[in-house]
Structures are given as structure tokens and as C-alpha cells.
XYZ file of C-alpha atoms in Angstrom:
336
model
C 124.047 98.803 129.317
C 123.108 102.296 130.439
C 119.453 103.283 130.110
C 118.228 106.835 129.683
C 114.789 107.305 131.231
C 113.003 110.430 130.046
C 110.362 111.720 132.449
C 111.976 109.711 135.225
C 110.925 112.031 138.075
C 107.226 111.543 137.304
C 104.803 109.090 138.893
C 105.411 106.210 136.484
C 108.964 107.234 135.592
C 110.165 107.137 139.200
C 108.776 103.632 139.608
C 110.549 102.542 136.423
C 113.824 104.076 137.629
C 113.462 102.312 140.960
C 112.751 98.933 139.324
C 115.672 99.276 136.918
C 118.138 100.258 139.644
C 116.919 97.476 141.947
C 117.571 94.997 139.121
C 121.163 96.220 138.755
C 120.690 98.323 135.620
C 122.597 101.584 135.169
C 120.231 104.523 134.766
C 120.363 108.236 133.959
C 117.238 110.423 133.950
C 116.440 113.350 131.665
C 113.424 115.380 132.797
C 112.349 119.011 132.738
C 110.727 118.360 136.174
C 107.631 120.306 135.096
C 105.403 117.725 136.781
C 107.902 115.513 138.592
C 109.878 115.456 141.819
C 113.642 114.796 141.838
C 113.464 113.398 145.362
C 111.578 110.396 143.973
C 114.724 109.114 142.245
C 116.854 106.382 143.810
C 120.071 107.623 145.373
C 122.918 108.007 142.931
C 120.826 108.262 139.758
C 122.076 111.240 137.684
C 119.388 113.769 136.743
C 119.718 116.003 133.690
C 117.156 118.810 133.939
C 116.100 119.446 130.363
C 113.386 118.870 127.790
C 113.677 116.121 125.190
C 113.166 118.950 122.674
C 116.603 120.336 123.569
C 118.667 118.428 121.016
C 122.030 119.716 122.217
C 121.410 118.531 125.775
C 120.037 115.178 124.613
C 123.098 114.639 122.407
C 125.435 115.528 125.266
C 123.589 113.264 127.708
C 123.696 110.250 125.386
C 127.435 110.756 124.837
C 128.472 111.614 128.394
C 126.709 108.655 129.984
C 127.360 106.141 127.215
C 123.637 105.505 126.809
C 122.826 102.244 125.016
C 119.034 102.179 125.470
C 116.199 104.651 126.046
C 112.906 104.341 127.941
C 110.771 107.291 126.863
C 108.056 108.355 129.298
C 108.242 112.160 129.089
C 104.891 113.346 127.700
C 101.725 115.288 128.374
C 98.968 112.884 129.386
C 95.654 114.526 130.321
C 92.829 113.707 127.917
C 90.697 116.768 128.646
C 93.664 119.109 128.434
C 94.645 117.573 125.105
C 91.250 118.521 123.662
C 91.738 122.117 124.804
C 95.432 122.317 123.826
C 96.053 119.995 120.870
C 99.018 122.017 119.602
C 100.756 121.668 122.958
C 100.172 117.919 122.967
C 101.462 117.399 119.441
C 104.508 119.569 120.172
C 105.372 117.814 123.426
C 104.410 114.241 122.534
C 105.219 114.009 118.819
C 107.771 116.717 118.106
C 109.599 115.957 121.356
C 109.740 112.281 120.411
C 111.013 113.211 116.942
C 113.914 115.211 118.388
C 114.765 112.384 120.786
C 114.726 109.760 118.033
C 116.942 111.926 115.827
C 119.480 112.051 118.640
C 119.143 108.321 119.329
C 119.702 107.422 115.678
C 122.688 109.763 115.393
C 124.275 108.340 118.548
C 123.886 104.741 117.410
C 121.610 103.775 120.314
C 119.924 100.497 119.345
C 117.184 99.955 121.947
C 114.088 102.077 122.546
C 111.009 101.582 124.768
C 108.009 103.868 124.224
C 105.398 104.681 126.839
C 102.137 104.349 124.917
C 98.538 104.027 126.093
C 95.294 102.103 125.718
C 93.920 105.470 124.557
C 95.138 104.458 121.073
C 92.172 102.045 120.873
C 89.446 104.638 121.459
C 86.114 102.859 122.179
C 86.747 99.206 121.300
C 83.585 97.086 121.177
C 85.233 93.814 122.189
C 85.307 91.639 125.281
C 89.107 91.718 125.504
C 91.326 94.273 123.769
C 94.221 92.611 121.955
C 97.140 94.329 120.289
C 95.403 93.642 116.963
C 92.221 95.474 117.944
C 91.796 98.437 115.531
C 93.219 101.712 116.837
C 90.705 104.561 116.594
C 91.770 107.188 119.178
C 89.085 109.648 120.253
C 91.151 112.600 121.464
C 94.440 114.370 120.702
C 96.215 112.575 123.547
C 95.419 109.165 122.060
C 96.303 110.437 118.593
C 99.744 111.567 119.733
C 100.405 108.180 121.327
C 99.425 106.318 118.168
C 101.479 108.671 115.995
C 104.369 108.119 118.421
C 104.142 104.361 117.915
C 104.226 104.791 114.134
C 107.233 107.060 114.414
C 109.130 104.725 116.740
C 108.553 101.657 114.571
C 109.467 103.466 111.347
C 112.637 104.874 112.905
C 113.549 101.461 114.240
C 113.226 99.869 110.814
C 115.198 102.646 109.109
C 118.046 102.813 111.624
C 118.327 99.278 112.984
C 116.825 100.099 116.398
C 114.918 97.411 118.312
C 111.762 98.923 119.777
C 108.985 98.114 122.232
C 105.724 100.081 122.534
C 103.898 99.461 125.815
C 100.189 100.293 125.818
C 99.280 100.996 129.438
C 95.756 100.551 130.700
C 94.614 102.349 133.895
C 97.621 102.838 136.164
C 97.069 102.923 139.929
C 98.741 102.351 143.281
C 102.259 103.038 144.540
C 105.302 101.007 145.529
C 105.751 103.392 148.489
C 103.629 106.331 149.754
C 106.232 108.903 148.695
C 106.019 107.636 145.087
C 102.236 107.967 144.784
C 100.576 109.972 142.032
C 99.882 113.555 143.093
C 97.383 114.365 140.337
C 93.609 114.213 140.726
C 92.730 113.232 137.173
C 91.881 109.535 137.445
C 89.015 107.713 139.123
C 90.778 106.601 142.324
C 92.197 110.002 143.426
C 88.965 111.681 142.306
C 87.027 109.400 144.648
C 89.603 109.963 147.406
C 89.112 113.703 147.037
C 85.358 113.317 147.443
C 85.474 111.133 150.556
C 88.125 113.355 152.152
C 85.679 116.235 151.782
C 82.965 114.070 153.356
C 81.145 113.734 150.044
C 80.027 110.557 148.256
C 81.969 109.341 145.207
C 80.305 109.866 141.829
C 79.336 107.197 139.308
C 78.730 108.437 135.771
C 76.047 106.181 134.350
C 74.641 102.925 135.717
C 72.772 101.709 132.629
C 75.650 100.246 130.618
C 75.571 96.680 129.316
C 77.753 95.366 132.145
C 76.986 93.143 135.157
C 76.187 96.063 137.508
C 75.412 98.683 134.865
C 78.569 100.745 135.419
C 81.659 101.021 133.210
C 84.310 98.310 133.523
C 88.033 99.029 133.257
C 91.360 97.203 133.573
C 93.669 98.606 136.271
C 97.392 97.887 136.490
C 99.521 98.458 139.588
C 102.301 100.936 138.798
C 104.841 98.558 140.342
C 103.796 95.850 137.872
C 103.988 98.407 135.071
C 107.553 99.255 136.105
C 108.439 95.567 136.022
C 107.013 95.392 132.488
C 109.442 98.143 131.434
C 112.325 96.220 132.953
C 111.224 93.060 131.142
C 110.908 94.960 127.844
C 114.359 96.508 128.292
C 115.904 93.108 128.873
C 114.023 91.625 125.901
C 115.490 94.350 123.694
C 118.967 93.725 125.101
C 118.737 90.063 124.108
C 117.742 90.756 120.477
C 120.071 90.393 117.511
C 119.256 92.923 114.822
C 116.221 95.186 114.634
C 113.008 93.899 116.209
C 109.777 95.583 117.241
C 107.212 94.630 119.840
C 103.844 96.163 120.764
C 102.255 95.021 124.008
C 99.241 95.670 126.196
C 100.102 96.140 129.858
C 97.155 95.408 132.121
C 95.800 92.572 134.251
C 93.140 91.125 131.959
C 90.638 91.605 134.798
C 87.814 94.139 134.746
C 86.711 96.252 137.716
C 83.460 98.215 137.542
C 83.081 101.807 138.709
C 80.650 100.667 141.406
C 83.117 98.040 142.621
C 85.804 100.728 142.692
C 83.564 103.034 144.724
C 82.958 100.240 147.247
C 86.716 99.617 147.538
C 87.417 103.316 148.090
C 84.708 103.603 150.730
C 86.114 100.539 152.471
C 89.779 101.589 152.536
C 88.864 105.116 153.633
C 86.508 103.963 156.390
C 83.584 105.873 154.849
C 81.014 103.133 154.325
C 78.473 105.589 155.715
C 78.556 107.312 152.330
C 76.508 106.103 149.348
C 77.804 106.672 145.801
C 75.768 109.139 143.751
C 74.860 108.232 140.180
C 75.195 111.017 137.617
C 74.328 110.928 133.887
C 76.719 109.197 131.522
C 79.727 111.113 130.250
C 80.074 111.378 126.493
C 82.607 108.980 125.014
C 82.807 106.491 127.895
C 82.851 102.928 126.486
C 81.094 100.274 128.576
C 84.079 97.944 128.906
C 87.815 98.230 128.178
C 89.827 95.256 129.444
C 93.204 94.120 128.124
C 94.327 90.818 126.786
C 97.881 90.495 128.130
C 98.748 87.099 126.698
C 101.335 88.536 124.312
C 103.246 90.251 127.133
C 103.345 86.995 129.067
C 104.427 85.016 126.018
C 107.101 87.443 124.802
C 108.449 88.838 128.070
C 107.523 86.229 130.646
C 105.791 89.097 132.455
C 102.503 88.965 134.327
C 100.839 91.402 136.734
C 101.221 90.313 140.372
C 99.111 92.861 142.256
C 95.333 92.892 142.544
C 92.942 95.815 142.804
C 92.921 95.744 146.628
C 96.688 96.404 146.677
C 96.289 99.209 144.146
C 93.598 101.031 146.092
C 95.250 100.402 149.467
C 98.660 101.686 148.408
C 97.083 104.655 146.606
C 95.221 105.540 149.819
C 98.459 105.456 151.837
C 100.016 107.837 149.335
C 96.941 110.076 149.417
C 96.992 110.244 153.221
C 100.687 111.144 153.191
C 99.818 114.290 151.244
C 96.379 114.782 152.835
C 96.740 113.821 156.516
C 93.255 115.159 157.189
C 91.898 112.179 155.218
C 92.700 109.806 158.099
C 90.723 111.952 160.498
C 87.750 112.064 158.166
C 87.934 108.286 157.804
C 87.864 107.931 161.567
C 84.769 110.099 161.841
C 83.087 108.064 159.126
C 83.888 104.818 160.883
C 82.431 106.132 164.168
C 79.221 107.332 162.547
C 78.657 104.222 160.461
């Protein structure tokens, strides 16, 4: 088996490449490196610098490396940006996937893993989100992920390709500081940015129907997410004929925004700061927590890392890029 990982120099993609290589799988990466870093890749992994929309390069890569399976992570992924630039998101996430699948079908590749998202569910009003929970995405990003799932499954049925669609919940943490996420788009780095500037983290709404009044979310360590990709790839390898699988990838445990703020203040040494409550943001559901029973049953996979490991490893990665954060933490600890 040789696996092509698209988007393999990105935050999640690099962790997937590392997990696959560590498990003895042969890997080649195709990435336009628009938001990734080649130095994240394990030594010896070939990198083809190109977009999945470049059919000629994709065809050549599949042939040259004898690719027998694909893990597709290359995509645009910012919710707010998708609202402002829907055409870009549909072009990158849906058209790009279409070109890739055309090449995969033509090359006779029979295994395909899609990076999907819990954004396909929208605002589910359930205690635990199962794979059968209705999908009602609320933004173009979520729409492109749901359309991508439809496209992958339909292509699999038509061309005898076994497929797996992995719906990630909130990804956090890092297997090593140099692999940490560099974006400031999610709650943990946004809170890190605040405390590094000596400002309190923000909580948007504290009057939700949850135990402490703040929103509750399911966070998954990126290292566990990478292991889920490895498990899905091996599940596909073991299948006879065309099969499809759709799985939630989370922990099944909810963490509130206030609990997250307390964890961030603790790991950063800034317990002298008090979170500031702002008005609710439009479209924030009270609780989104995954049921991951199907992933455990089908893949034998289960998340191993807790929220403390996620926040702690994310902080180490943050401090690697923002060394001033350790000094600020020290000042906070002295004044507390």
C-alpha cells in the first residue's frame, strides 16, 4: 500500500503523515503549501507541490508513486471566511475534490478517506450527536463538507471504491511543539492570544442551558485524530469490495467554555485574570458533543488524550512561536 495524503503539510495533515509513517505505511504528500509547512513532514516523505485541482499533476503522482489509497485533507476550513467567500470554498472544497476523485477513479485506486467535519450537523438539539443525527449545515464551509461526503460515497458506489468519511469535532493540541496549529481561529489559540497580551479570555454568553451557562463542546486531540485516520486506512485495506463508512471523531466528553478558560489560565500561569463575559454570538448551539461508539465498534479506535493534554501541548506549541508568552505567564504568577 502507498497512501497519498493531500494537505499533508498542514496542522492535521502533518500529524496524519507522522502517524502513518510511524506505523510503517508508505506515504506521499500532495500539497500546494498555501497554509502548510514542508518541514513538518517526516524525513523521507516525498512532497509534490501542487493543487488537487491540477489534474495532470494528480494523475502523474498517482502513477509515479503507485498510489493505492488516498487520505484527502486539502481544503479551506474557516467558517467566517466561507461566509464571505462562498465561491472560493466551493471551488477549493468541492471542485477540488471532484478533480481528485476523477483521477482516483481513472487510476483504479480503491480506497479513499475524506476529512469531513461536525459542521455538517449545524445546530443539533441532542445530548449526543450520532452519525444519524440530521445534517443541517449553517454555513458554506459545512455545506461543502456535506456535499463532499455525498460526492465521495456516490463515486465509491459507482467505481468500486471503499470510502470512509471522518467527521471531526474540535481539534486541539499537538504531538510535538513544532507540529502545533499556527492559526488563531479556534477557542484555545484565541484565549492564548488574549493572555499573552495580558488580557482576560472572552466568554460569549453565560446563559445557555448547560451546567455553568456557557457553551459545551467536544475536543479531540490531533494525535488521536491522526490515529483515527490510520485506523480508517487499515479498515479500508481489509475490505473486500466497495464499502462506505461515516464516523464521528471526538471524545464523547463535553468541555464548557468557562472550563476551557480556567484551563488556559492555569497552563499559562495567569490565574490573576478573570474571564470577561460578552453577549452571545449568533448561531452558537448550547451543546455539541459526539457519540463515538461507531468508531470504536468499527475501527477499534478510541481517543486516549484528555483535555489537559490538549491544552498543555497546545500551550507548548504556542510558546515555541510566541516566546514572550512564557515571560507574561511568569509575571502573572508573581502578581497572583
